[in-house]
Amino acid sequence: MENTKKEIYEKLQTSLIAELKKFKDDLKDIDSSLNELEQKIENNKKYD
Amino acid sequence: MIEKYSQNNQINPDNEIKIDSNERGESSDFLFEQTEKIFEKIESLENKTDLTKEDKEAIKTIKNKFYKISRRFLKITGGMTLLGLIASSENYYKTKYETTAEKDSKGNTVYKHSDTETTHILNYFSGRETLTEEEITYNIRLLAKNSAKVFDIELPPDFDNFNLEQIDSFFASVPKTKLKKGDMINFVDDYVDREIKPAEDIYELIWQLEKECNNPKIKFVVNPPSFLTDNLTINYSSLKNAIYIDILAQGGGPDDLIAELAHSKQFRGSLFKRIIKDLRYTKDLIKVFLRGGFNTERLNEEYSKLYAEKGTIEYEAHSEIAPELKEKYEKLTKSIKEGKHKTGKNEWKDN
């Protein structure tokens, strides 16, 4: 039982870290998309 | 301090989360700041004039993606928290300890905890028992090993058999430049010399407090288990209903014990009440995570702020419950000092 519980906790721990990292990466992607869009809008303004 | 994250509910207390140094370095803007930054950027783009239909659509798509990943993240971490709580609920019944009171042949009340070590520690804090040379040596040796690691000192192969004197002489021979002031050598002396004055009333009081606070198990350890910080001297685990005290920490007297008993009192009650407390604590931790990201220093800083933040588990334990417990303790010790109370050893009928 102790071992099963340990496994559950270990899996939860690993999953939690993975989720935090994934969320961090997703946020970075969104930030880059926003920067690109901002740049695109600025460029369009210049050409207009 | 309550045992954080790993110790409280969802994560195995014996397996601390380790965050690699790369993550620490680049993470100061993670989560809280990053999400705030994204919100601001989206708002600033939305407020721009002369946006084309295509630009507006692109902003909307990014905004939706942002909400989608945030909701996913919160759902998954929330789900994991619940799973952790369910997995740990069995512990609630396993960790309901008891204390008993018996009269010895001379009529003295003798208290006992279902855990022998806890009985010994409570008797130590109330001045009834002293620490054995074996436990002192064992713990000094552990501390010495930790210090050796930190200061990069090579220990002799038979170090595990060293007695206090040998440990002392070994560290005395280590070049002073390798050690910080006040480290090891003085530490051994300070530690061995520390004593708590015995008093009958403190014995009664300490055991009454233990009973009032859910009879937690108490363990002496070197470096209590902790998720965020390495320099804790005392910690409470609601998962194990156990208080971990750094046996070698200076000043680790009854005050520290009482502070952590407050956590134990806080988690007392039905399983439902404990789960609610655990959820509240998880909410506090999520706040710490969002504010501190992966940066250990900032996580510690943010965690410390919980002590002053009304409504958090730490605030409730240390600013609302602990002062009441301390008041009881101080009132009694004061009256002992003023001679208004019986003072222990004279009252204790030796066999």
Short mmCIF file of N, CA, C and O in Angstrom, two decimals, chain B residues 226-343:
data_model
loop_
_atom_site.label_atom_id
_atom_site.label_comp_id
_atom_site.label_asym_id
_atom_site.label_seq_id
_atom_site.Cartn_x
_atom_site.Cartn_y
_atom_site.Cartn_z
N SER B 226 11.53 19.85 3.69
CA SER B 226 10.91 21.08 3.22
C SER B 226 10.97 21.18 1.72
O SER B 226 11.93 20.72 1.09
N PHE B 227 9.97 21.78 1.15
CA PHE B 227 9.91 21.90 -0.31
C PHE B 227 10.64 23.12 -0.81
O PHE B 227 11.40 23.10 -1.76
N LEU B 228 10.44 24.25 -0.12
CA LEU B 228 10.98 25.50 -0.64
C LEU B 228 12.34 25.88 -0.09
O LEU B 228 13.20 26.35 -0.80
N THR B 229 12.50 25.75 1.22
CA THR B 229 13.71 26.28 1.81
C THR B 229 14.54 25.19 2.50
O THR B 229 13.98 24.19 2.94
N ASP B 230 15.83 25.38 2.58
CA ASP B 230 16.70 24.38 3.19
C ASP B 230 17.00 24.69 4.65
O ASP B 230 17.63 23.91 5.33
N ASN B 231 16.60 25.89 5.10
CA ASN B 231 17.05 26.25 6.45
C ASN B 231 15.93 26.30 7.49
O ASN B 231 15.94 27.12 8.37
N LEU B 232 14.99 25.41 7.36
CA LEU B 232 13.92 25.34 8.35
C LEU B 232 14.44 24.68 9.62
O LEU B 232 15.28 23.80 9.56
N THR B 233 13.90 25.10 10.76
CA THR B 233 14.30 24.42 11.99
C THR B 233 13.14 23.63 12.56
O THR B 233 13.32 22.78 13.42
N ILE B 234 11.94 23.93 12.07
CA ILE B 234 10.77 23.23 12.58
C ILE B 234 9.68 23.24 11.51
O ILE B 234 9.61 24.17 10.71
N ASN B 235 8.88 22.21 11.49
CA ASN B 235 7.91 22.07 10.41
C ASN B 235 6.76 21.18 10.85
O ASN B 235 6.95 20.30 11.67
N TYR B 236 5.57 21.41 10.28
CA TYR B 236 4.43 20.54 10.59
C TYR B 236 3.92 19.90 9.31
O TYR B 236 3.82 20.56 8.27
N SER B 237 3.60 18.63 9.38
CA SER B 237 3.00 17.95 8.22
C SER B 237 1.59 17.53 8.57
O SER B 237 1.38 16.73 9.47
N SER B 238 0.60 18.09 7.85
CA SER B 238 -0.79 17.71 8.12
C SER B 238 -1.05 16.31 7.59
O SER B 238 -1.88 15.58 8.11
N LEU B 239 -0.30 15.93 6.57
CA LEU B 239 -0.45 14.60 6.00
C LEU B 239 -0.10 13.53 7.04
O LEU B 239 -0.74 12.51 7.17
N LYS B 240 0.96 13.81 7.81
CA LYS B 240 1.41 12.82 8.79
C LYS B 240 1.04 13.21 10.21
O LYS B 240 1.38 12.49 11.14
N ASN B 241 0.38 14.35 10.38
CA ASN B 241 0.11 14.91 11.70
C ASN B 241 1.37 14.81 12.56
O ASN B 241 1.37 14.25 13.66
N ALA B 242 2.44 15.34 12.02
CA ALA B 242 3.73 15.23 12.71
C ALA B 242 4.47 16.56 12.69
O ALA B 242 4.40 17.30 11.71
N ILE B 243 5.14 16.83 13.81
CA ILE B 243 5.98 18.02 13.89
C ILE B 243 7.43 17.55 13.81
O ILE B 243 7.83 16.62 14.52
N TYR B 244 8.19 18.17 12.92
CA TYR B 244 9.60 17.83 12.78
C TYR B 244 10.41 18.97 13.38
O TYR B 244 10.25 20.12 12.97
N ILE B 245 11.25 18.63 14.33
CA ILE B 245 12.06 19.68 14.97
C ILE B 245 13.53 19.40 14.70
O ILE B 245 13.99 18.28 14.88
N ASP B 246 14.23 20.43 14.27
CA ASP B 246 15.67 20.28 14.09
C ASP B 246 16.29 20.21 15.47
O ASP B 246 16.33 21.19 16.20
N ILE B 247 16.73 19.03 15.80
CA ILE B 247 17.25 18.77 17.15
C ILE B 247 18.46 19.67 17.47
O ILE B 247 18.73 19.99 18.60
N LEU B 248 19.17 20.09 16.42
CA LEU B 248 20.39 20.86 16.67
C LEU B 248 20.19 22.37 16.55
O LEU B 248 21.12 23.13 16.76
N ALA B 249 18.97 22.78 16.19
CA ALA B 249 18.78 24.22 15.97
C ALA B 249 18.88 24.98 17.28
O ALA B 249 18.30 24.59 18.28
N GLN B 250 19.62 26.06 17.23
CA GLN B 250 19.73 26.86 18.45
C GLN B 250 18.40 27.55 18.69
O GLN B 250 17.75 28.00 17.76
N GLY B 251 18.03 27.63 19.93
CA GLY B 251 16.78 28.29 20.28
C GLY B 251 15.56 27.44 20.00
O GLY B 251 14.43 27.91 20.07
N GLY B 252 15.78 26.19 19.66
CA GLY B 252 14.64 25.32 19.37
C GLY B 252 13.96 24.83 20.64
O GLY B 252 13.81 23.64 20.84
N GLY B 253 13.55 25.73 21.50
CA GLY B 253 12.91 25.35 22.76
C GLY B 253 11.41 25.23 22.61
O GLY B 253 10.89 25.12 21.51
N PRO B 254 10.69 25.28 23.74
CA PRO B 254 9.24 25.10 23.70
C PRO B 254 8.52 26.13 22.83
O PRO B 254 7.45 25.83 22.31
N ASP B 255 9.08 27.32 22.67
CA ASP B 255 8.41 28.34 21.85
C ASP B 255 8.15 27.84 20.43
O ASP B 255 7.08 28.01 19.89
N ASP B 256 9.20 27.25 19.84
CA ASP B 256 9.07 26.71 18.49
C ASP B 256 8.04 25.59 18.46
O ASP B 256 7.24 25.49 17.54
N LEU B 257 8.10 24.76 19.47
CA LEU B 257 7.18 23.63 19.54
C LEU B 257 5.74 24.15 19.58
O LEU B 257 4.87 23.68 18.84
N ILE B 258 5.51 25.14 20.43
CA ILE B 258 4.15 25.70 20.56
C ILE B 258 3.69 26.31 19.24
O ILE B 258 2.54 26.15 18.84
N ALA B 259 4.61 26.99 18.54
CA ALA B 259 4.24 27.61 17.26
C ALA B 259 3.74 26.55 16.28
O ALA B 259 2.79 26.78 15.54
N GLU B 260 4.38 25.39 16.27
CA GLU B 260 3.95 24.35 15.32
C GLU B 260 2.75 23.57 15.83
O GLU B 260 1.97 23.04 15.04
N LEU B 261 2.60 23.52 17.17
CA LEU B 261 1.41 22.86 17.71
C LEU B 261 0.15 23.59 17.21
O LEU B 261 -0.91 23.00 17.04
N ALA B 262 0.32 24.89 16.96
CA ALA B 262 -0.81 25.68 16.45
C ALA B 262 -1.31 25.11 15.13
O ALA B 262 -2.52 25.08 14.87
N HIS B 263 -0.40 24.65 14.28
CA HIS B 263 -0.82 24.05 13.01
C HIS B 263 -1.60 22.78 13.26
O HIS B 263 -2.59 22.49 12.60
N SER B 264 -1.10 22.01 14.21
CA SER B 264 -1.77 20.76 14.51
C SER B 264 -3.18 21.01 15.03
O SER B 264 -4.13 20.31 14.66
N LYS B 265 -3.33 22.04 15.85
CA LYS B 265 -4.65 22.40 16.37
C LYS B 265 -5.56 22.85 15.22
O LYS B 265 -6.74 22.54 15.16
N GLN B 266 -4.94 23.58 14.30
CA GLN B 266 -5.66 24.12 13.15
C GLN B 266 -6.28 23.00 12.30
O GLN B 266 -7.35 23.15 11.76
N PHE B 267 -5.57 21.89 12.17
CA PHE B 267 -6.03 20.79 11.31
C PHE B 267 -6.85 19.76 12.08
O PHE B 267 -7.21 18.72 11.54
N ARG B 268 -7.12 20.05 13.37
CA ARG B 268 -7.88 19.11 14.19
C ARG B 268 -9.35 19.10 13.73
O ARG B 268 -9.85 20.08 13.22
N GLY B 269 -10.01 17.99 13.93
CA GLY B 269 -11.43 17.93 13.59
C GLY B 269 -11.72 16.82 12.59
O GLY B 269 -10.92 15.90 12.43
N SER B 270 -12.85 16.93 11.91
CA SER B 270 -13.27 15.87 11.01
C SER B 270 -12.40 15.82 9.75
O SER B 270 -11.66 16.78 9.45
N LEU B 271 -12.51 14.71 9.01
CA LEU B 271 -11.77 14.57 7.75
C LEU B 271 -12.17 15.70 6.81
O LEU B 271 -11.32 16.29 6.13
N PHE B 272 -13.48 16.02 6.80
CA PHE B 272 -13.97 17.07 5.92
C PHE B 272 -13.28 18.40 6.25
O PHE B 272 -12.79 19.10 5.37
N LYS B 273 -13.18 18.68 7.56
CA LYS B 273 -12.54 19.93 7.97
C LYS B 273 -11.07 19.95 7.52
O LYS B 273 -10.56 20.95 7.05
N ARG B 274 -10.42 18.79 7.66
CA ARG B 274 -9.01 18.73 7.26
C ARG B 274 -8.84 18.96 5.76
O ARG B 274 -7.95 19.67 5.32
N ILE B 275 -9.77 18.36 4.99
CA ILE B 275 -9.68 18.54 3.53
C ILE B 275 -9.89 20.01 3.17
O ILE B 275 -9.18 20.56 2.32
N ILE B 276 -10.84 20.66 3.86
CA ILE B 276 -11.08 22.08 3.58
C ILE B 276 -9.82 22.89 3.89
O ILE B 276 -9.39 23.76 3.12
N LYS B 277 -9.17 22.55 5.01
CA LYS B 277 -7.93 23.27 5.38
C LYS B 277 -6.85 23.02 4.33
O LYS B 277 -6.12 23.91 3.93
N ASP B 278 -6.77 21.75 3.89
CA ASP B 278 -5.77 21.40 2.88
C ASP B 278 -6.02 22.18 1.59
O ASP B 278 -5.09 22.65 0.94
N LEU B 279 -7.31 22.30 1.23
CA LEU B 279 -7.64 23.05 0.01
C LEU B 279 -7.27 24.52 0.17
O LEU B 279 -6.72 25.14 -0.74
N ARG B 280 -7.53 25.05 1.38
CA ARG B 280 -7.17 26.46 1.63
C ARG B 280 -5.66 26.64 1.52
O ARG B 280 -5.16 27.62 0.97
N TYR B 281 -4.94 25.64 2.05
CA TYR B 281 -3.48 25.72 2.00
C TYR B 281 -2.98 25.61 0.56
O TYR B 281 -2.05 26.31 0.15
N THR B 282 -3.66 24.73 -0.22
CA THR B 282 -3.28 24.59 -1.62
C THR B 282 -3.49 25.91 -2.35
O THR B 282 -2.68 26.31 -3.19
N LYS B 283 -4.60 26.59 -1.99
CA LYS B 283 -4.88 27.89 -2.61
C LYS B 283 -3.73 28.86 -2.29
O LYS B 283 -3.24 29.58 -3.16
N ASP B 284 -3.27 28.83 -1.03
CA ASP B 284 -2.15 29.69 -0.63
C ASP B 284 -0.91 29.37 -1.47
O ASP B 284 -0.18 30.26 -1.92
N LEU B 285 -0.70 28.06 -1.67
CA LEU B 285 0.50 27.65 -2.41
C LEU B 285 0.42 28.04 -3.88
O LEU B 285 1.43 28.43 -4.47
N ILE B 286 -0.78 27.93 -4.45
CA ILE B 286 -0.94 28.33 -5.86
C ILE B 286 -0.59 29.81 -5.99
O ILE B 286 0.12 30.24 -6.91
N LYS B 287 -1.05 30.59 -4.98
CA LYS B 287 -0.75 32.02 -4.97
C LYS B 287 0.78 32.23 -4.95
O LYS B 287 1.33 33.02 -5.70
N VAL B 288 1.45 31.45 -4.09
CA VAL B 288 2.92 31.56 -3.99
C VAL B 288 3.56 31.21 -5.32
O VAL B 288 4.45 31.91 -5.81
N PHE B 289 3.07 30.14 -5.95
CA PHE B 289 3.60 29.72 -7.24
C PHE B 289 3.41 30.79 -8.30
O PHE B 289 4.30 31.09 -9.07
N LEU B 290 2.18 31.33 -8.33
CA LEU B 290 1.90 32.33 -9.36
C LEU B 290 2.76 33.57 -9.17
O LEU B 290 3.20 34.19 -10.12
N ARG B 291 3.01 33.91 -7.89
CA ARG B 291 3.81 35.11 -7.65
C ARG B 291 5.31 34.85 -7.77
O ARG B 291 6.06 35.70 -8.19
N GLY B 292 5.73 33.66 -7.38
CA GLY B 292 7.17 33.41 -7.31
C GLY B 292 7.74 32.62 -8.47
O GLY B 292 8.95 32.55 -8.64
N GLY B 293 6.86 31.99 -9.25
CA GLY B 293 7.33 31.23 -10.41
C GLY B 293 8.32 30.15 -10.02
O GLY B 293 8.22 29.55 -8.95
N PHE B 294 9.28 29.91 -10.85
CA PHE B 294 10.25 28.85 -10.60
C PHE B 294 11.49 29.36 -9.86
O PHE B 294 12.46 28.63 -9.70
N ASN B 295 11.45 30.61 -9.45
CA ASN B 295 12.63 31.16 -8.80
C ASN B 295 12.57 30.85 -7.30
O ASN B 295 11.71 31.35 -6.59
N THR B 296 13.50 30.00 -6.83
CA THR B 296 13.45 29.52 -5.44
C THR B 296 13.46 30.67 -4.44
O THR B 296 12.72 30.66 -3.47
N GLU B 297 14.33 31.65 -4.71
CA GLU B 297 14.44 32.77 -3.79
C GLU B 297 13.11 33.51 -3.68
O GLU B 297 12.63 33.84 -2.60
N ARG B 298 12.51 33.75 -4.86
CA ARG B 298 11.23 34.47 -4.86
C ARG B 298 10.11 33.64 -4.26
O ARG B 298 9.23 34.14 -3.58
N LEU B 299 10.17 32.31 -4.48
CA LEU B 299 9.16 31.43 -3.88
C LEU B 299 9.22 31.53 -2.35
O LEU B 299 8.20 31.64 -1.69
N ASN B 300 10.45 31.52 -1.84
CA ASN B 300 10.62 31.64 -0.38
C ASN B 300 10.10 32.98 0.11
O ASN B 300 9.44 33.07 1.15
N GLU B 301 10.43 34.01 -0.63
CA GLU B 301 10.00 35.37 -0.27
C GLU B 301 8.48 35.45 -0.24
O GLU B 301 7.88 35.95 0.69
N GLU B 302 7.87 34.92 -1.32
CA GLU B 302 6.41 34.96 -1.42
C GLU B 302 5.76 34.12 -0.34
O GLU B 302 4.72 34.48 0.19
N TYR B 303 6.41 32.98 -0.03
CA TYR B 303 5.84 32.14 1.03
C TYR B 303 5.87 32.88 2.36
O TYR B 303 4.90 32.85 3.12
N SER B 304 6.96 33.59 2.63
CA SER B 304 7.08 34.35 3.90
C SER B 304 5.96 35.37 4.04
O SER B 304 5.51 35.66 5.14
N LYS B 305 5.53 35.92 2.91
CA LYS B 305 4.48 36.94 2.96
C LYS B 305 3.15 36.37 3.47
O LYS B 305 2.31 37.11 3.96
N LEU B 306 2.98 35.05 3.32
CA LEU B 306 1.72 34.44 3.76
C LEU B 306 1.49 34.63 5.26
O LEU B 306 0.35 34.69 5.72
N TYR B 307 2.60 34.73 6.02
CA TYR B 307 2.48 34.86 7.48
C TYR B 307 1.75 36.16 7.87
O TYR B 307 1.14 36.24 8.92
N ALA B 308 1.88 37.17 7.01
CA ALA B 308 1.28 38.46 7.34
C ALA B 308 -0.04 38.68 6.61
O ALA B 308 -0.66 39.73 6.75
N GLU B 309 -0.43 37.70 5.83
CA GLU B 309 -1.63 37.88 5.00
C GLU B 309 -2.85 37.23 5.65
O GLU B 309 -2.93 35.99 5.74
N LYS B 310 -3.75 38.05 6.12
CA LYS B 310 -4.94 37.55 6.79
C LYS B 310 -5.70 36.57 5.89
O LYS B 310 -5.79 36.78 4.69
N GLY B 311 -6.17 35.48 6.48
CA GLY B 311 -6.95 34.51 5.70
C GLY B 311 -6.11 33.33 5.24
O GLY B 311 -6.66 32.33 4.79
N THR B 312 -4.78 33.43 5.34
CA THR B 312 -3.96 32.28 4.91
C THR B 312 -3.81 31.31 6.10
O THR B 312 -4.01 31.69 7.26
N ILE B 313 -3.43 30.10 5.76
CA ILE B 313 -3.24 29.07 6.79
C ILE B 313 -2.11 29.48 7.75
O ILE B 313 -2.22 29.31 8.96
N GLU B 314 -1.04 30.04 7.20
CA GLU B 314 0.09 30.46 8.05
C GLU B 314 -0.32 31.59 9.00
O GLU B 314 0.07 31.60 10.17
N TYR B 315 -1.10 32.53 8.50
CA TYR B 315 -1.54 33.65 9.33
C TYR B 315 -2.41 33.12 10.47
O TYR B 315 -2.23 33.46 11.63
N GLU B 316 -3.35 32.27 10.09
CA GLU B 316 -4.27 31.73 11.10
C GLU B 316 -3.50 30.99 12.20
O GLU B 316 -3.76 31.18 13.39
N ALA B 317 -2.52 30.16 11.78
CA ALA B 317 -1.77 29.38 12.78
C ALA B 317 -0.90 30.27 13.66
O ALA B 317 -0.94 30.17 14.89
N HIS B 318 -0.11 31.13 13.02
CA HIS B 318 0.91 31.86 13.79
C HIS B 318 0.43 33.19 14.38
O HIS B 318 1.02 33.68 15.33
N SER B 319 -0.62 33.77 13.80
CA SER B 319 -1.08 35.05 14.35
C SER B 319 -2.38 34.94 15.13
O SER B 319 -2.74 35.84 15.85
N GLU B 320 -3.10 33.83 14.95
CA GLU B 320 -4.36 33.71 15.68
C GLU B 320 -4.33 32.59 16.73
O GLU B 320 -4.70 32.81 17.87
N ILE B 321 -3.85 31.40 16.34
CA ILE B 321 -3.88 30.28 17.29
C ILE B 321 -2.65 30.27 18.22
O ILE B 321 -2.78 30.17 19.43
N ALA B 322 -1.45 30.42 17.61
CA ALA B 322 -0.22 30.33 18.41
C ALA B 322 -0.18 31.35 19.56
O ALA B 322 0.22 30.98 20.68
N PRO B 323 -0.58 32.62 19.36
CA PRO B 323 -0.52 33.55 20.49
C PRO B 323 -1.34 33.10 21.69
O PRO B 323 -0.92 33.28 22.83
N GLU B 324 -2.48 32.46 21.43
CA GLU B 324 -3.30 31.95 22.55
C GLU B 324 -2.55 30.86 23.31
O GLU B 324 -2.54 30.84 24.54
N LEU B 325 -1.92 29.96 22.55
CA LEU B 325 -1.18 28.87 23.18
C LEU B 325 0.02 29.42 23.95
O LEU B 325 0.32 29.00 25.06
N LYS B 326 0.69 30.42 23.32
CA LYS B 326 1.88 31.00 23.96
C LYS B 326 1.50 31.74 25.22
O LYS B 326 2.26 31.76 26.20
N GLU B 327 0.34 32.38 25.19
CA GLU B 327 -0.09 33.13 26.37
C GLU B 327 -0.25 32.18 27.56
O GLU B 327 0.19 32.48 28.67
N LYS B 328 -0.85 31.04 27.30
CA LYS B 328 -1.02 30.04 28.37
C LYS B 328 0.34 29.64 28.93
O LYS B 328 0.54 29.55 30.14
N TYR B 329 1.27 29.39 28.01
CA TYR B 329 2.60 28.95 28.40
C TYR B 329 3.35 30.03 29.18
O TYR B 329 3.89 29.78 30.25
N GLU B 330 3.31 31.26 28.64
CA GLU B 330 4.05 32.35 29.29
C GLU B 330 3.48 32.72 30.65
O GLU B 330 4.21 33.02 31.59
N LYS B 331 2.16 32.69 30.75
CA LYS B 331 1.50 33.01 32.01
C LYS B 331 1.98 32.06 33.10
O LYS B 331 2.30 32.46 34.21
N LEU B 332 2.04 30.82 32.75
CA LEU B 332 2.44 29.83 33.73
C LEU B 332 3.92 29.92 34.08
O LEU B 332 4.29 29.88 35.26
N THR B 333 4.77 30.07 33.05
CA THR B 333 6.21 30.15 33.34
C THR B 333 6.51 31.41 34.16
O THR B 333 7.36 31.40 35.03
N LYS B 334 5.74 32.50 33.91
CA LYS B 334 5.94 33.74 34.67
C LYS B 334 5.59 33.50 36.14
O LYS B 334 6.33 33.89 37.05
N SER B 335 4.48 32.84 36.35
CA SER B 335 4.08 32.64 37.73
C SER B 335 5.01 31.67 38.45
O SER B 335 5.19 31.75 39.66
N ILE B 336 5.64 30.77 37.67
CA ILE B 336 6.64 29.88 38.29
C ILE B 336 7.84 30.70 38.74
O ILE B 336 8.34 30.58 39.84
N LYS B 337 8.26 31.63 37.82
CA LYS B 337 9.41 32.48 38.14
C LYS B 337 9.14 33.33 39.37
O LYS B 337 10.01 33.61 40.17
N GLU B 338 7.90 33.80 39.49
CA GLU B 338 7.55 34.66 40.62
C GLU B 338 7.28 33.86 41.89
O GLU B 338 6.91 34.42 42.93
N GLY B 339 7.41 32.57 41.78
CA GLY B 339 7.23 31.71 42.95
C GLY B 339 5.78 31.50 43.33
O GLY B 339 5.47 31.05 44.44
N LYS B 340 4.88 31.85 42.43
CA LYS B 340 3.46 31.68 42.76
C LYS B 340 2.96 30.26 42.48
O LYS B 340 1.83 29.91 42.76
N HIS B 341 3.81 29.49 41.85
CA HIS B 341 3.42 28.12 41.52
C HIS B 341 4.41 27.13 42.08
O HIS B 341 5.56 27.46 42.30
N LYS B 342 3.98 25.91 42.24
CA LYS B 342 4.91 24.86 42.63
C LYS B 342 5.94 24.69 41.52
O LYS B 342 5.62 24.85 40.34
N THR B 343 7.15 24.39 41.87
CA THR B 343 8.19 24.35 40.84
C THR B 343 8.82 22.98 40.65
O THR B 343 9.96 22.74 41.00
#
